Coordinates of C-alpha atoms and ligand atoms in Angstrom, one line a residue:
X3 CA 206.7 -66.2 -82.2
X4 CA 204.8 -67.2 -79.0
X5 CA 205.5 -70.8 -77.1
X6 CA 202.9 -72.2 -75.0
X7 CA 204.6 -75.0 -73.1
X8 CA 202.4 -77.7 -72.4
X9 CA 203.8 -78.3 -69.4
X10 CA 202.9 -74.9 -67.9
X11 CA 199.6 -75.9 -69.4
X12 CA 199.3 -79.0 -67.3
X13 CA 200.5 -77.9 -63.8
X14 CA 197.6 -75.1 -64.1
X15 CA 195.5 -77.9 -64.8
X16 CA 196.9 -79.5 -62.1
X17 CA 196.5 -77.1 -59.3
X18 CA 192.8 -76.8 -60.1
X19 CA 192.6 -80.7 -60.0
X20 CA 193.7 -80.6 -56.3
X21 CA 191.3 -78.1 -56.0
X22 CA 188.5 -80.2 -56.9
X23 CA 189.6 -83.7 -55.1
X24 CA 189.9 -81.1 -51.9
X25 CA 186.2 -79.5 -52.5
X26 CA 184.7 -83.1 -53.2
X27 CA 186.2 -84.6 -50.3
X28 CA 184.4 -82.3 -48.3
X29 CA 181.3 -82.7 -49.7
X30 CA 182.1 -86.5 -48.8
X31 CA 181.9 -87.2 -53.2
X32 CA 183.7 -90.4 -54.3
X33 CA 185.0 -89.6 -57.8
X34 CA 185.7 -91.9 -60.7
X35 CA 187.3 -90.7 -63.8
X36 CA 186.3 -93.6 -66.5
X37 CA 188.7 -93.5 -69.8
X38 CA 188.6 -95.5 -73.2
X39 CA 187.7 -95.3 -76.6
X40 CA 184.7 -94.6 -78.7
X41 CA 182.8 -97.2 -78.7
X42 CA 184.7 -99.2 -75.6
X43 CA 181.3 -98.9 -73.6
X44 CA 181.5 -96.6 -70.6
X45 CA 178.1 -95.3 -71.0
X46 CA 176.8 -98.7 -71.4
X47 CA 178.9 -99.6 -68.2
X48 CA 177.4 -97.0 -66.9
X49 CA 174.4 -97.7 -67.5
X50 CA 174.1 -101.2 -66.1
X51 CA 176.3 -100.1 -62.8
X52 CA 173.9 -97.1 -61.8
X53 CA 170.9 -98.6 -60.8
X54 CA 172.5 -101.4 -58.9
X55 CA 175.1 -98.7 -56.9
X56 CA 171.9 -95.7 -56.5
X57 CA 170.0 -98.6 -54.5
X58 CA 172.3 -97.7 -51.3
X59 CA 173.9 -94.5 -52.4
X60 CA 173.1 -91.5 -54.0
X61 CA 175.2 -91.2 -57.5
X62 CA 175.6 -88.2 -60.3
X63 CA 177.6 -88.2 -63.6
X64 CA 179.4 -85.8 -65.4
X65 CA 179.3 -86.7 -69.1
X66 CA 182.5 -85.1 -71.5
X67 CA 181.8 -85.4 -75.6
X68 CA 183.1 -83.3 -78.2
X69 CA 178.9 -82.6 -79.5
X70 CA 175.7 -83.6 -78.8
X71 CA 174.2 -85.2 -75.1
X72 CA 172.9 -88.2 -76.4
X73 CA 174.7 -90.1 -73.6
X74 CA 173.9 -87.8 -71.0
X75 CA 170.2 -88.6 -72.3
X76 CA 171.3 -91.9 -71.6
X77 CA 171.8 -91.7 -68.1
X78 CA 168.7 -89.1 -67.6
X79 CA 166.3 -92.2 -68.1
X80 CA 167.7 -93.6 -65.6
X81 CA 166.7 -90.7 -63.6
X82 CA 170.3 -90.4 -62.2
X83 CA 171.5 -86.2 -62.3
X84 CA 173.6 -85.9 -64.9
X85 CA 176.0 -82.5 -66.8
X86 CA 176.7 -82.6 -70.0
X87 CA 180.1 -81.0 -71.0
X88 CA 180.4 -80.2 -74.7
X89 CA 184.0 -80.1 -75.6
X90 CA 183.6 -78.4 -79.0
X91 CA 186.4 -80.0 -80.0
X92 CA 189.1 -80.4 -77.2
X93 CA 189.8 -84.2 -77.6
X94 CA 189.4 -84.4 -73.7
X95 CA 188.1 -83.2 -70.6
X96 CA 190.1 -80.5 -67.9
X97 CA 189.9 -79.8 -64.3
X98 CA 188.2 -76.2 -65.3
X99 CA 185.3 -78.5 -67.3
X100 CA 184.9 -80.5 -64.1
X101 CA 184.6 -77.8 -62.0
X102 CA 181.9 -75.9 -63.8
X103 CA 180.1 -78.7 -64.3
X104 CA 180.0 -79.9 -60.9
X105 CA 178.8 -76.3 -59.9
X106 CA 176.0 -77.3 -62.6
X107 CA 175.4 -81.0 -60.2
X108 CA 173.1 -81.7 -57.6
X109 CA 176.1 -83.6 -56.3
X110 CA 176.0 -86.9 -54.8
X111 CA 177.1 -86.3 -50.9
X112 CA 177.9 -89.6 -49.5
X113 CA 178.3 -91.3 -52.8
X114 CA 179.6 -92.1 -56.3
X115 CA 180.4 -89.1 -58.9
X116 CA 181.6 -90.8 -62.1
X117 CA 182.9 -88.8 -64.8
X118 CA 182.6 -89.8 -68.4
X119 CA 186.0 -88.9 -70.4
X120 CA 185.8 -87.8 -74.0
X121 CA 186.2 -91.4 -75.8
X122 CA 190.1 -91.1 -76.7
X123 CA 193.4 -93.5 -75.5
X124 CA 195.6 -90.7 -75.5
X125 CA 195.6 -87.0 -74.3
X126 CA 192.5 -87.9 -71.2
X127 CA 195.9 -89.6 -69.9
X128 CA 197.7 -86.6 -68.8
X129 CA 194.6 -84.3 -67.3
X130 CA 194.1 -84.9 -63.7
X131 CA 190.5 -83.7 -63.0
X132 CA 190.3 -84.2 -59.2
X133 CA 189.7 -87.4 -59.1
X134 CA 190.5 -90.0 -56.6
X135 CA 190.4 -93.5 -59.1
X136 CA 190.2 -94.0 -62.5
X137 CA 189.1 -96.8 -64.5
X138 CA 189.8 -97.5 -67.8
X139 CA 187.0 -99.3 -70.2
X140 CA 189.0 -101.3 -72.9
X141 CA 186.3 -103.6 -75.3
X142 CA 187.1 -106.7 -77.0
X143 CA 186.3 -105.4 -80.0
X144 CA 189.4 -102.6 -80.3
X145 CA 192.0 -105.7 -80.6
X146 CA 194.1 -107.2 -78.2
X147 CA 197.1 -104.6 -79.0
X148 CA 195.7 -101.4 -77.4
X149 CA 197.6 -101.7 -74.0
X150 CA 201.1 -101.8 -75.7
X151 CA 200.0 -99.3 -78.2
X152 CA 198.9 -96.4 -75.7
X153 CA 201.1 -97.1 -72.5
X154 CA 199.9 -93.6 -71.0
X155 CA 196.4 -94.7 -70.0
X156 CA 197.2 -97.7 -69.0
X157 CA 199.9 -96.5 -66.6
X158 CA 198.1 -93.5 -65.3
X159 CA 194.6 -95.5 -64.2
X160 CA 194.2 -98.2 -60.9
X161 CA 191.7 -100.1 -63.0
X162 CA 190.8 -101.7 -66.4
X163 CA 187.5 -102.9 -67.2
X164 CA 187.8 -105.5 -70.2
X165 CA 184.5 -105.3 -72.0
X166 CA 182.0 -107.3 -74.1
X167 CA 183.9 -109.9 -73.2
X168 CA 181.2 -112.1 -74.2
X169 CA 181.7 -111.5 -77.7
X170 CA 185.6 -112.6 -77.3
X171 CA 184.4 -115.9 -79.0
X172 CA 184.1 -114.2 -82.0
X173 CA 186.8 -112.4 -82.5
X174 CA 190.7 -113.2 -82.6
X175 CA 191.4 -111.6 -78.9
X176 CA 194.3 -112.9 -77.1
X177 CA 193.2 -112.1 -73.6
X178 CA 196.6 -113.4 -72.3
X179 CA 198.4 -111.3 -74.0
X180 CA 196.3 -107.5 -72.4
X181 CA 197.4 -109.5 -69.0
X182 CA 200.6 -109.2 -70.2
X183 CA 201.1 -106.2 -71.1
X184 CA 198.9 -104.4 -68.1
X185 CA 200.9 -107.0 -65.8
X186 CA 204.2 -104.7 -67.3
X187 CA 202.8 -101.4 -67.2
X188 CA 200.1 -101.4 -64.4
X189 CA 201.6 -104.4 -61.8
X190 CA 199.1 -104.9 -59.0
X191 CA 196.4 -102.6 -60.7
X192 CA 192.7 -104.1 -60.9
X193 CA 191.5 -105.8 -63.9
X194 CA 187.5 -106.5 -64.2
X195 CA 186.2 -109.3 -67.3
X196 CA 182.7 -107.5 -67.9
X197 CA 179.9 -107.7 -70.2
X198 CA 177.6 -104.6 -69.8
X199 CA 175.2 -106.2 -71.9
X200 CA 174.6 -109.2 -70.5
X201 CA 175.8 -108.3 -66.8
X202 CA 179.0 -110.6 -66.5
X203 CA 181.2 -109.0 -64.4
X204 CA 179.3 -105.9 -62.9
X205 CA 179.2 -107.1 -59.5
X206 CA 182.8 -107.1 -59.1
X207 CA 183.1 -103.7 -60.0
X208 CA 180.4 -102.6 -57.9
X209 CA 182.4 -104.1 -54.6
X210 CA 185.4 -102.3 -55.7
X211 CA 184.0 -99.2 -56.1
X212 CA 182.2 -99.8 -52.7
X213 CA 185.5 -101.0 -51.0
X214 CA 187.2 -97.3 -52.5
X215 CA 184.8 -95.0 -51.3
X216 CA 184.0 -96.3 -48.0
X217 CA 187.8 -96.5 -47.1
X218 CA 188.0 -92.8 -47.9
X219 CA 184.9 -92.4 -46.3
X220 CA 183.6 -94.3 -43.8
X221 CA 184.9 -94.2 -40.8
X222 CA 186.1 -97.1 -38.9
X223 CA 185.1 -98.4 -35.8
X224 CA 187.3 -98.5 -33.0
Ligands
MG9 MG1 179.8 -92.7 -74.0
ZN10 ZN1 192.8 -84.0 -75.8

């Protein structure tokens, strides 16, 4: 009998995560590793925060699904570059994905690289992909236990975007009690109310991601 240890499995994935964050910050990249669900809207986030960021700064995406490239289509109209990474199976994306993938890029020097998780709460948690934030897109619509339920993500990301909040009337969501619980397991972390459909939100996450990269970045004067 053979044991793969899945820790030996994560410190190789590890090492080559460092490896990435060190070759993107020498192209000058600003990564974002966004996490959630099926469903939770990262695309559509996406979607609605390209155009307004790629008026300033160039921007690329790397896209992680198990099949298909419908949401790497998605972006395309936008005209934005964009890798799709079929998983063919693996429930998440790994440094080693990443960086073939961003071999594949015409990558955004001076700018944002945002990299679509496979939609999943648990395993995208413990793969570091050489990324310098992460943000985690939780929706309305999953129920308001989520945070409690899947500590991992919540502890392992600086940010969580709360989306289709605009449907919250609708539906028993006790907003109160997500501040809670990312209060307990992410204190001090950034928490974004959004609505990618009708726009709520967006420019608060825009200014964050601009504050990020530029103090990585930009130099400052003086
Ligand atoms: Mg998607
Ligand atoms: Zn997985």
């Amino acid at each position: 009998m053979k044991i793969v240890s899945a820790k030996k499995i994560l410190a190789g994935n590890d090492k080559i995560a460092r490896e990435n964050l060190e070759f993107f910050e020498k192209e000058g990249v600003f990564v974002l590793n966004i996490l959630g669900s099926p469903g939770a809207g990262k695309t559509s986030l996406l979607e609605a925060l390209l155009p307004r960021l790629r008026e300033s700064m160039p921007v690329a995406v790397i896209e992680g699904d198990l099949a298909t490239s419908q949401d790497a289509e998605r972006v395309a109209a936008l005209d934005v570059p964009v890798v799709q990474v079929n998983t063919e199976g693996a429930c998440h994306l790994d440094a080693a994905m990443v960086s073939s993938a961003a071999e594949a890029l015409d990558l955004p020097r001076g700018g944002i690289l945002f990299i679509e998780n496979v939609g999943n709460l648990v395993c995208p948690a413990g793969f570091r992909l050489g990324e310098h934030l992460r943000l985690v897109v939780l929706s309305v619509t999953e129920g308001d236990d989520k945070v409690a339920k899947y500590p991992p993500m919540f502890q392992k990301t600086q940010a969580v975007a709360l989306n289709k909040v605009d449907l919250a009337g609708a539906l028993e969501f006790d907003e109160e009690k997500v501040r809670k619980d990312l209060e307990r397991l992410l204190p001090g972390g950034r928490f974004f109310r959004v609505s990618a459909r009708t726009g709520l939100g967006l420019e608060e996450v825009e200014t964050w991601l601009r504050e990020e990269r530029a103090c990585r970045f930009e130099e400052t004067s003086g």
